GROMACS .gro file of C-alpha atoms in nm:
model
  406
    1MET     CA    1   0.998  -2.065  -1.917
    2GLU     CA    2   0.936  -1.868  -1.597
    3ALA     CA    3   1.105  -1.530  -1.578
    4ARG     CA    4   1.357  -1.495  -1.297
    5LEU     CA    5   1.466  -1.185  -1.113
    6ASP     CA    6   1.829  -1.085  -1.166
    7VAL     CA    7   1.879  -0.910  -0.833
    8ALA     CA    8   2.233  -0.795  -0.919
    9ARG     CA    9   2.099  -0.611  -1.223
   10VAL     CA   10   1.806  -0.475  -1.022
   11ARG     CA   11   2.029  -0.341  -0.746
   12GLY     CA   12   2.232  -0.155  -1.004
   13LEU     CA   13   1.922   0.053  -1.076
   14PHE     CA   14   1.918   0.198  -0.720
   15PRO     CA   15   2.185   0.459  -0.641
   16ALA     CA   16   2.054   0.485  -0.284
   17LEU     CA   17   2.186   0.135  -0.209
   18ALA     CA   18   2.536   0.279  -0.215
   19ASP     CA   19   2.487   0.408   0.140
   20GLY     CA   20   2.585   0.066   0.274
   21TYR     CA   21   2.274   0.012   0.485
   22VAL     CA   22   2.045  -0.290   0.471
   23HIS     CA   23   1.709  -0.140   0.379
   24VAL     CA   24   1.436  -0.371   0.504
   25ASP     CA   25   1.199  -0.084   0.577
   26GLY     CA   26   1.024  -0.106   0.238
   27PRO     CA   27   0.665  -0.105   0.373
   28GLY     CA   28   0.720   0.251   0.494
   29GLY     CA   29   0.841   0.362   0.153
   30ALA     CA   30   1.060   0.200  -0.111
   31LEU     CA   31   1.389   0.332  -0.243
   32LEU     CA   32   1.377   0.508  -0.582
   33PRO     CA   33   1.556   0.374  -0.889
   34GLU     CA   34   1.768   0.608  -1.097
   35ASP     CA   35   1.516   0.613  -1.383
   36VAL     CA   36   1.249   0.754  -1.154
   37ALA     CA   37   1.478   1.023  -1.016
   38ARG     CA   38   1.591   1.108  -1.368
   39ALA     CA   39   1.232   1.136  -1.492
   40VAL     CA   40   1.143   1.376  -1.211
   41GLY     CA   41   1.458   1.579  -1.269
   42HIS     CA   42   1.395   1.598  -1.643
   43ALA     CA   43   1.041   1.724  -1.585
   44LEU     CA   44   1.173   1.989  -1.347
   45ARG     CA   45   1.424   2.111  -1.605
   46MET     CA   46   1.167   2.138  -1.885
   47PRO     CA   47   0.922   2.427  -1.925
   48VAL     CA   48   0.597   2.307  -1.765
   49ALA     CA   49   0.299   2.535  -1.703
   50ALA     CA   50  -0.057   2.497  -1.581
   51ARG     CA   51  -0.284   2.282  -1.795
   52GLY     CA   52  -0.535   2.434  -2.033
   53GLY     CA   53  -0.309   2.681  -2.211
   54VAL     CA   54  -0.243   2.702  -2.586
   55PHE     CA   55   0.136   2.688  -2.559
   56ALA     CA   56   0.387   2.403  -2.543
   57ALA     CA   57   0.466   2.420  -2.171
   58SER     CA   58   0.096   2.375  -2.092
   59ALA     CA   59   0.066   2.086  -2.335
   60ARG     CA   60   0.366   1.926  -2.165
   61ALA     CA   61   0.178   1.931  -1.835
   62GLU     CA   62  -0.118   1.762  -2.004
   63GLY     CA   63   0.117   1.492  -2.128
   64LEU     CA   64   0.263   1.429  -1.782
   65VAL     CA   65  -0.084   1.389  -1.631
   66ALA     CA   66  -0.201   1.162  -1.912
   67GLY     CA   67   0.115   0.953  -1.881
   68ALA     CA   68   0.067   0.903  -1.508
   69ARG     CA   69  -0.299   0.808  -1.549
   70SER     CA   70  -0.212   0.555  -1.820
   71ALA     CA   71   0.068   0.404  -1.611
   72VAL     CA   72  -0.147   0.361  -1.299
   73ALA     CA   73  -0.426   0.213  -1.510
   74ASP     CA   74  -0.180  -0.043  -1.651
   75LEU     CA   75  -0.058  -0.125  -1.301
   76VAL     CA   76  -0.402  -0.230  -1.176
   77GLY     CA   77  -0.598  -0.318  -1.489
   78GLY     CA   78  -0.806  -0.001  -1.495
   79THR     CA   79  -0.872   0.270  -1.751
   80ALA     CA   80  -0.691   0.602  -1.758
   81GLY     CA   81  -1.021   0.792  -1.740
   82GLY     CA   82  -1.085   0.637  -1.399
   83VAL     CA   83  -0.754   0.732  -1.236
   84VAL     CA   84  -0.773   1.010  -0.977
   85LEU     CA   85  -0.433   1.151  -0.878
   86GLY     CA   86  -0.337   1.342  -0.564
   87ALA     CA   87  -0.070   1.425  -0.310
   88SER     CA   88  -0.093   1.093  -0.121
   89MET     CA   89  -0.314   0.791  -0.076
   90THR     CA   90  -0.441   0.946   0.248
   91SER     CA   91  -0.536   1.278   0.092
   92VAL     CA   92  -0.704   1.117  -0.210
   93THR     CA   93  -0.896   0.880   0.016
   94TYR     CA   94  -1.019   1.168   0.230
   95ALA     CA   95  -1.138   1.347  -0.084
   96MET     CA   96  -1.311   1.036  -0.218
   97ALA     CA   97  -1.466   0.963   0.120
   98ARG     CA   98  -1.620   1.311   0.140
   99ALA     CA   99  -1.773   1.267  -0.205
  100ILE     CA  100  -1.902   0.914  -0.135
  101ALA     CA  101  -2.042   1.005   0.207
  102LYS     CA  102  -2.270   1.273   0.060
  103ALA     CA  103  -2.518   0.993  -0.017
  104TRP     CA  104  -2.511   0.846   0.334
  105ARG     CA  105  -2.810   0.889   0.563
  106PRO     CA  106  -2.873   0.814   0.932
  107GLY     CA  107  -2.941   0.443   0.967
  108ASP     CA  108  -2.690   0.350   0.698
  109GLU     CA  109  -2.387   0.141   0.790
  110ILE     CA  110  -2.026   0.098   0.680
  111VAL     CA  111  -1.775  -0.178   0.752
  112VAL     CA  112  -1.407  -0.116   0.821
  113SER     CA  113  -1.136  -0.360   0.926
  114ARG     CA  114  -0.890  -0.360   1.214
  115LEU     CA  115  -0.625  -0.500   0.979
  116ASP     CA  116  -0.603  -0.178   0.779
  117HIS     CA  117  -0.366   0.115   0.772
  118ASP     CA  118  -0.540   0.407   0.943
  119ALA     CA  119  -0.568   0.588   0.607
  120ASN     CA  120  -0.839   0.337   0.511
  121ILE     CA  121  -1.011   0.358   0.849
  122ARG     CA  122  -1.013   0.709   0.990
  123PRO     CA  123  -1.164   0.893   0.688
  124TRP     CA  124  -1.460   0.654   0.687
  125VAL     CA  125  -1.507   0.652   1.064
  126GLN     CA  126  -1.491   1.030   1.090
  127LEU     CA  127  -1.741   1.083   0.808
  128ALA     CA  128  -1.972   0.816   0.948
  129GLU     CA  129  -1.982   1.009   1.275
  130GLU     CA  130  -2.064   1.331   1.089
  131ARG     CA  131  -2.342   1.168   0.887
  132GLY     CA  132  -2.496   0.963   1.167
  133VAL     CA  133  -2.390   0.635   1.005
  134ALA     CA  134  -2.311   0.323   1.208
  135VAL     CA  135  -1.960   0.172   1.188
  136ARG     CA  136  -1.919  -0.204   1.205
  137TRP     CA  137  -1.577  -0.361   1.253
  138ALA     CA  138  -1.425  -0.667   1.088
  139GLU     CA  139  -1.197  -0.826   1.345
  140VAL     CA  140  -0.856  -0.986   1.306
  141ASP     CA  141  -0.785  -1.336   1.435
  142ILE     CA  142  -0.514  -1.249   1.688
  143GLU     CA  143  -0.353  -1.594   1.670
  144THR     CA  144  -0.310  -1.601   1.293
  145GLY     CA  145  -0.330  -1.235   1.192
  146GLU     CA  146  -0.597  -1.325   0.937
  147LEU     CA  147  -0.910  -1.127   0.849
  148PRO     CA  148  -1.169  -1.407   0.820
  149ALA     CA  149  -1.402  -1.358   0.527
  150TRP     CA  150  -1.687  -1.551   0.689
  151GLN     CA  151  -1.747  -1.276   0.945
  152TYR     CA  152  -1.873  -1.047   0.667
  153ASP     CA  153  -2.185  -1.264   0.643
  154ASP     CA  154  -2.294  -1.101   0.970
  155LEU     CA  155  -2.136  -0.761   0.910
  156VAL     CA  156  -2.299  -0.665   0.580
  157ASN     CA  157  -2.670  -0.618   0.515
  158ARG     CA  158  -2.905  -0.404   0.308
  159ARG     CA  159  -2.811  -0.098   0.513
  160THR     CA  160  -2.440  -0.134   0.432
  161ARG     CA  161  -2.317   0.140   0.200
  162LEU     CA  162  -1.944   0.074   0.193
  163VAL     CA  163  -1.689  -0.191   0.290
  164ALA     CA  164  -1.328  -0.073   0.327
  165LEU     CA  165  -1.040  -0.320   0.353
  166THR     CA  166  -0.680  -0.373   0.258
  167ALA     CA  167  -0.535  -0.597  -0.011
  168ALA     CA  168  -0.229  -0.652   0.210
  169SER     CA  169  -0.140  -0.534   0.558
  170SER     CA  170   0.164  -0.308   0.563
  171ALA     CA  171   0.211  -0.400   0.931
  172ILE     CA  172   0.210  -0.781   0.933
  173GLY     CA  173   0.176  -0.871   0.563
  174THR     CA  174  -0.160  -1.052   0.576
  175CYS     CA  175  -0.343  -1.070   0.241
  176PRO     CA  176  -0.718  -1.110   0.303
  177GLU     CA  177  -0.955  -1.285   0.063
  178VAL     CA  178  -1.051  -0.955  -0.096
  179ALA     CA  179  -1.251  -1.099  -0.387
  180GLU     CA  180  -1.454  -1.317  -0.151
  181ILE     CA  181  -1.528  -1.026   0.082
  182SER     CA  182  -1.611  -0.799  -0.213
  183SER     CA  183  -1.861  -1.055  -0.340
  184ARG     CA  184  -2.040  -1.052  -0.004
  185ALA     CA  185  -2.050  -0.671  -0.008
  186HIS     CA  186  -2.179  -0.648  -0.364
  187ALA     CA  187  -2.451  -0.902  -0.286
  188VAL     CA  188  -2.615  -0.646  -0.054
  189GLY     CA  189  -2.548  -0.348  -0.283
  190ALA     CA  190  -2.248  -0.204  -0.095
  191MET     CA  191  -1.944  -0.047  -0.260
  192VAL     CA  192  -1.593  -0.175  -0.186
  193TYR     CA  193  -1.291   0.048  -0.125
  194VAL     CA  194  -0.960  -0.143  -0.130
  195ASP     CA  195  -0.623  -0.009  -0.017
  196ALA     CA  196  -0.368  -0.176  -0.246
  197SER     CA  197  -0.074   0.048  -0.151
  198HIS     CA  198   0.126  -0.227   0.015
  199ALA     CA  199   0.015  -0.500  -0.224
  200ALA     CA  200   0.129  -0.320  -0.541
  201PRO     CA  201   0.507  -0.382  -0.515
  202HIS     CA  202   0.461  -0.751  -0.440
  203MET     CA  203   0.186  -0.888  -0.666
  204TYR     CA  204   0.009  -0.848  -0.997
  205LEU     CA  205  -0.306  -0.644  -0.935
  206ASP     CA  206  -0.639  -0.668  -1.113
  207ARG     CA  207  -0.901  -0.427  -0.984
  208THR     CA  208  -1.190  -0.612  -1.144
  209ALA     CA  209  -1.080  -0.953  -1.016
  210LEU     CA  210  -1.050  -0.812  -0.664
  211GLY     CA  211  -1.402  -0.673  -0.687
  212ALA     CA  212  -1.279  -0.328  -0.585
  213ASP     CA  213  -1.508  -0.044  -0.685
  214PHE     CA  214  -1.228   0.186  -0.571
  215LEU     CA  215  -0.862   0.082  -0.556
  216ALA     CA  216  -0.628   0.315  -0.366
  217LEU     CA  217  -0.253   0.331  -0.421
  218SER     CA  218   0.058   0.509  -0.297
  219ALA     CA  219   0.339   0.532  -0.553
  220SER     CA  220   0.601   0.572  -0.279
  221LYS     CA  221   0.541   0.209  -0.183
  222TRP     CA  222   0.637   0.081  -0.530
  223CYS     CA  223   0.953   0.280  -0.604
  224GLY     CA  224   0.779   0.601  -0.706
  225PRO     CA  225   0.750   0.953  -0.566
  226HIS     CA  226   0.497   1.067  -0.306
  227VAL     CA  227   0.182   1.058  -0.518
  228GLY     CA  228  -0.148   0.891  -0.437
  229ALA     CA  229  -0.411   0.752  -0.671
  230VAL     CA  230  -0.757   0.598  -0.666
  231VAL     CA  231  -0.875   0.390  -0.959
  232ALA     CA  232  -1.245   0.334  -1.031
  233ASP     CA  233  -1.483   0.289  -1.321
  234PRO     CA  234  -1.532   0.634  -1.482
  235GLN     CA  235  -1.908   0.576  -1.484
  236LEU     CA  236  -1.903   0.526  -1.108
  237LEU     CA  237  -1.699   0.844  -1.060
  238ALA     CA  238  -1.952   1.032  -1.274
  239HIS     CA  239  -2.217   0.973  -1.004
  240LEU     CA  240  -2.002   1.135  -0.734
  241HIS     CA  241  -1.982   1.509  -0.687
  242PRO     CA  242  -1.688   1.628  -0.479
  243ASP     CA  243  -1.646   1.979  -0.343
  244LYS     CA  244  -1.431   2.181  -0.580
  245LEU     CA  245  -1.346   2.530  -0.696
  246LEU     CA  246  -1.574   2.689  -0.954
  247SER     CA  247  -1.286   2.725  -1.196
  248MET     CA  248  -1.190   2.357  -1.180
  249PRO     CA  249  -1.312   2.121  -1.456
  250ASP     CA  250  -1.633   1.933  -1.393
  251LYS     CA  251  -1.532   1.627  -1.595
  252VAL     CA  252  -1.413   1.294  -1.457
  253PRO     CA  253  -1.155   1.237  -1.317
  254GLU     CA  254  -1.032   1.598  -1.301
  255ARG     CA  255  -1.313   1.718  -1.076
  256PHE     CA  256  -1.173   1.508  -0.789
  257GLU     CA  257  -0.828   1.669  -0.809
  258THR     CA  258  -0.801   1.990  -0.607
  259GLY     CA  259  -0.523   2.244  -0.632
  260ALA     CA  260  -0.215   2.259  -0.851
  261ALA     CA  261  -0.069   1.926  -0.956
  262ALA     CA  262   0.291   1.819  -0.890
  263TYR     CA  263   0.356   1.752  -1.259
  264GLU     CA  264   0.720   1.658  -1.209
  265LEU     CA  265   0.618   1.383  -0.966
  266TYR     CA  266   0.368   1.250  -1.217
  267ALA     CA  267   0.665   1.189  -1.448
  268GLY     CA  268   0.809   0.979  -1.167
  269VAL     CA  269   0.487   0.779  -1.135
  270SER     CA  270   0.508   0.675  -1.501
  271ALA     CA  271   0.875   0.584  -1.462
  272ALA     CA  272   0.803   0.379  -1.149
  273VAL     CA  273   0.544   0.166  -1.328
  274ASP     CA  274   0.790   0.119  -1.616
  275HIS     CA  275   1.046   0.011  -1.356
  276LEU     CA  276   0.813  -0.257  -1.220
  277ALA     CA  277   0.727  -0.372  -1.572
  278GLY     CA  278   1.095  -0.413  -1.655
  279LEU     CA  279   1.204  -0.615  -1.352
  280SER     CA  280   1.192  -0.953  -1.526
  281GLY     CA  281   1.386  -0.820  -1.825
  282GLU     CA  282   1.108  -0.931  -2.061
  283PRO     CA  283   1.127  -0.690  -2.358
  284PHE     CA  284   0.809  -0.794  -2.540
  285GLY     CA  285   0.438  -0.730  -2.495
  286SER     CA  286   0.235  -0.441  -2.361
  287ARG     CA  287   0.327  -0.277  -2.032
  288ARG     CA  288   0.039  -0.461  -1.867
  289GLU     CA  289   0.170  -0.794  -2.000
  290ARG     CA  290   0.524  -0.715  -1.887
  291LEU     CA  291   0.391  -0.628  -1.544
  292ARG     CA  292   0.237  -0.973  -1.519
  293SER     CA  293   0.573  -1.136  -1.598
  294SER     CA  294   0.771  -0.907  -1.371
  295MET     CA  295   0.542  -0.932  -1.070
  296ALA     CA  296   0.540  -1.312  -1.098
  297ALA     CA  297   0.921  -1.305  -1.089
  298VAL     CA  298   0.915  -1.065  -0.794
  299ALA     CA  299   0.670  -1.284  -0.601
  300ARG     CA  300   0.888  -1.593  -0.651
  301TYR     CA  301   1.208  -1.418  -0.552
  302GLU     CA  302   1.068  -1.235  -0.251
  303GLY     CA  303   0.879  -1.545  -0.140
  304GLU     CA  304   1.197  -1.754  -0.123
  305LEU     CA  305   1.384  -1.486   0.072
  306PHE     CA  306   1.097  -1.418   0.307
  307GLY     CA  307   1.038  -1.785   0.381
  308TRP     CA  308   1.393  -1.808   0.511
  309LEU     CA  309   1.363  -1.489   0.716
  310ASP     CA  310   1.024  -1.580   0.862
  311ASP     CA  311   1.127  -1.934   0.957
  312ALA     CA  312   1.450  -1.813   1.117
  313LEU     CA  313   1.283  -1.548   1.333
  314ARG     CA  314   1.006  -1.782   1.444
  315ALA     CA  315   1.269  -2.034   1.554
  316MET     CA  316   1.429  -1.784   1.795
  317ARG     CA  317   1.307  -1.832   2.152
  318HIS     CA  318   1.348  -1.463   2.239
  319VAL     CA  319   1.145  -1.341   1.937
  320GLN     CA  320   0.767  -1.335   1.893
  321VAL     CA  321   0.642  -1.286   1.537
  322LEU     CA  322   0.288  -1.149   1.517
  323GLY     CA  323   0.042  -1.365   1.325
  324SER     CA  324   0.094  -1.656   1.088
  325ALA     CA  325  -0.142  -1.594   0.796
  326PRO     CA  326  -0.101  -1.838   0.503
  327ARG     CA  327  -0.125  -1.560   0.242
  328THR     CA  328   0.116  -1.276   0.304
  329THR     CA  329   0.351  -1.024   0.148
  330PRO     CA  330   0.720  -1.041   0.254
  331THR     CA  331   0.642  -0.836   0.564
  332LEU     CA  332   0.636  -0.920   0.933
  333ALA     CA  333   0.623  -0.757   1.275
  334PHE     CA  334   0.798  -0.895   1.580
  335ARG     CA  335   0.891  -0.826   1.941
  336VAL     CA  336   1.198  -0.924   2.140
  337ASP     CA  337   1.179  -1.042   2.502
  338GLY     CA  338   1.297  -0.777   2.744
  339MET     CA  339   1.338  -0.502   2.483
  340ARG     CA  340   1.106  -0.228   2.366
  341PRO     CA  341   1.069  -0.204   1.987
  342ARG     CA  342   1.255   0.128   1.978
  343GLN     CA  343   1.551  -0.035   2.156
  344VAL     CA  344   1.552  -0.311   1.896
  345ALA     CA  345   1.544  -0.059   1.611
  346VAL     CA  346   1.834   0.133   1.765
  347GLU     CA  347   2.043  -0.181   1.806
  348LEU     CA  348   1.977  -0.294   1.450
  349ASN     CA  349   2.061   0.054   1.322
  350ARG     CA  350   2.399   0.025   1.496
  351GLN     CA  351   2.461  -0.269   1.265
  352GLY     CA  352   2.349  -0.083   0.955
  353ILE     CA  353   1.999  -0.233   0.933
  354CYS     CA  354   1.698  -0.004   0.874
  355VAL     CA  355   1.372  -0.120   1.032
  356TRP     CA  356   1.058   0.053   1.153
  357ASP     CA  357   0.919   0.046   1.505
  358GLY     CA  358   0.593   0.161   1.658
  359ASP     CA  359   0.239   0.102   1.536
  360ALA     CA  360   0.316   0.132   1.162
  361TYR     CA  361  -0.005   0.338   1.124
  362ALA     CA  362  -0.196   0.021   1.212
  363ARG     CA  363  -0.315   0.144   1.551
  364GLU     CA  364  -0.638  -0.056   1.549
  365LEU     CA  365  -0.445  -0.376   1.474
  366PHE     CA  366  -0.181  -0.320   1.739
  367ASP     CA  367  -0.448  -0.222   1.991
  368ALA     CA  368  -0.612  -0.558   1.917
  369PHE     CA  369  -0.278  -0.730   1.977
  370GLY     CA  370  -0.253  -0.536   2.305
  371ILE     CA  371   0.093  -0.398   2.232
  372THR     CA  372   0.041  -0.029   2.150
  373GLU     CA  373   0.116   0.097   2.501
  374SER     CA  374   0.442  -0.099   2.516
  375GLY     CA  375   0.576   0.049   2.193
  376GLY     CA  376   0.410  -0.160   1.922
  377ALA     CA  377   0.645  -0.385   1.730
  378VAL     CA  378   0.944  -0.392   1.497
  379ARG     CA  379   0.849  -0.425   1.131
  380LEU     CA  380   1.059  -0.581   0.856
  381GLY     CA  381   0.964  -0.577   0.489
  382LEU     CA  382   1.158  -0.708   0.190
  383MET     CA  383   1.162  -0.554  -0.156
  384HIS     CA  384   1.287  -0.681  -0.490
  385TYR     CA  385   1.625  -0.514  -0.431
  386ASN     CA  386   1.704  -0.706  -0.111
  387THR     CA  387   1.952  -0.995  -0.125
  388PRO     CA  388   2.015  -1.326   0.054
  389ASP     CA  389   2.326  -1.173   0.215
  390GLU     CA  390   2.116  -0.893   0.358
  391VAL     CA  391   1.858  -1.135   0.494
  392GLY     CA  392   2.140  -1.332   0.653
  393GLN     CA  393   2.267  -1.014   0.821
  394VAL     CA  394   1.922  -0.942   0.958
  395ILE     CA  395   1.882  -1.294   1.094
  396ASP     CA  396   2.223  -1.286   1.265
  397ALA     CA  397   2.159  -0.942   1.412
  398VAL     CA  398   1.819  -1.034   1.556
  399ALA     CA  399   1.958  -1.362   1.691
  400ALA     CA  400   2.223  -1.166   1.883
  401LEU     CA  401   1.980  -0.921   2.043
  402ARG     CA  402   1.975  -0.921   2.421
  403PRO     CA  403   1.829  -0.668   2.664
  404ARG     CA  404   2.072  -0.402   2.779
  405PRO     CA  405   2.085  -0.326   3.151
  406ARG     CA  406   1.902  -0.007   3.244
   0.00000   0.00000   0.00000
């Protein structure tokens, strides 16, 4: 029997929902359940010291780090020894990019995609410029919002060192054929760096099946605190040598982690993965097995809600939804005739609906759509705590939008 999501029970886990707003701004950062907040608070109240000491407070820090690594590994099908933790997905990606780029030479090439969040574009582009490496761009089909896999046949070659792409666009929801693209990259000896930050709260992830040599994550997108992570094979990490302080460990993955760790937030990372694993209410099996059940339930529930929302907005003559990719997360971007995106966001906020406006850190994508200069778009994204009533409120509010006289 397929597990179903009990949204009433799920909503009871989120004290922030008591503010009365309709939170459909999940792609920018999810709300935190009580268990995550409690885990962070508990860690703050306990004696925790720097790692490497012989006393209990130091051992407690070791436990928090180990717990977070294990949780992230379970989330994506990795191993704890291959989980690099940091302040954010952006900061960890910059650190990884600097280590990876040390092997690049003039004449080498990398491939980035215009579908991606800038955190999986700019670090690679900037380092390519420093190293004299050519940047090749995978383009988005502007009509559908898809990232066609076939174009990589021409983009990758024996000079390609890295292909960076997203598992799901946090701007328009598109889910590219990551495994197919990864296969093309690996065929010419290139490494693949996948941003799964937006995919993680909506689908069951398997790093190996995706073909991702590096899988980047942001816990704030899946009901956790502001912590980033990159998951890779420990043997691959062992061949990379990041810049670090002399006093920092030289072992993997610690040598990639600079500065003092936010141990209390690592407690929240573990709790957030446990939250995802418990969404279906299935009490048996390993955490990885429970994640499979829960994320299947989440995908079914969110898919039904999003189908209604997407169809309703596309049927409105004054609304233009960007793209129409067949594989997508419950996320879309739209524009309203005669209104700038910021005006739309203000009007929806008046009705207690939280949405994002602008370029959603997808500047390359919105430049390709030709809408950056006119304010970008309005972005909506559903999470597992949203309800049919809330979706109905959003649909009614957007349907009633009309330009205000200047």
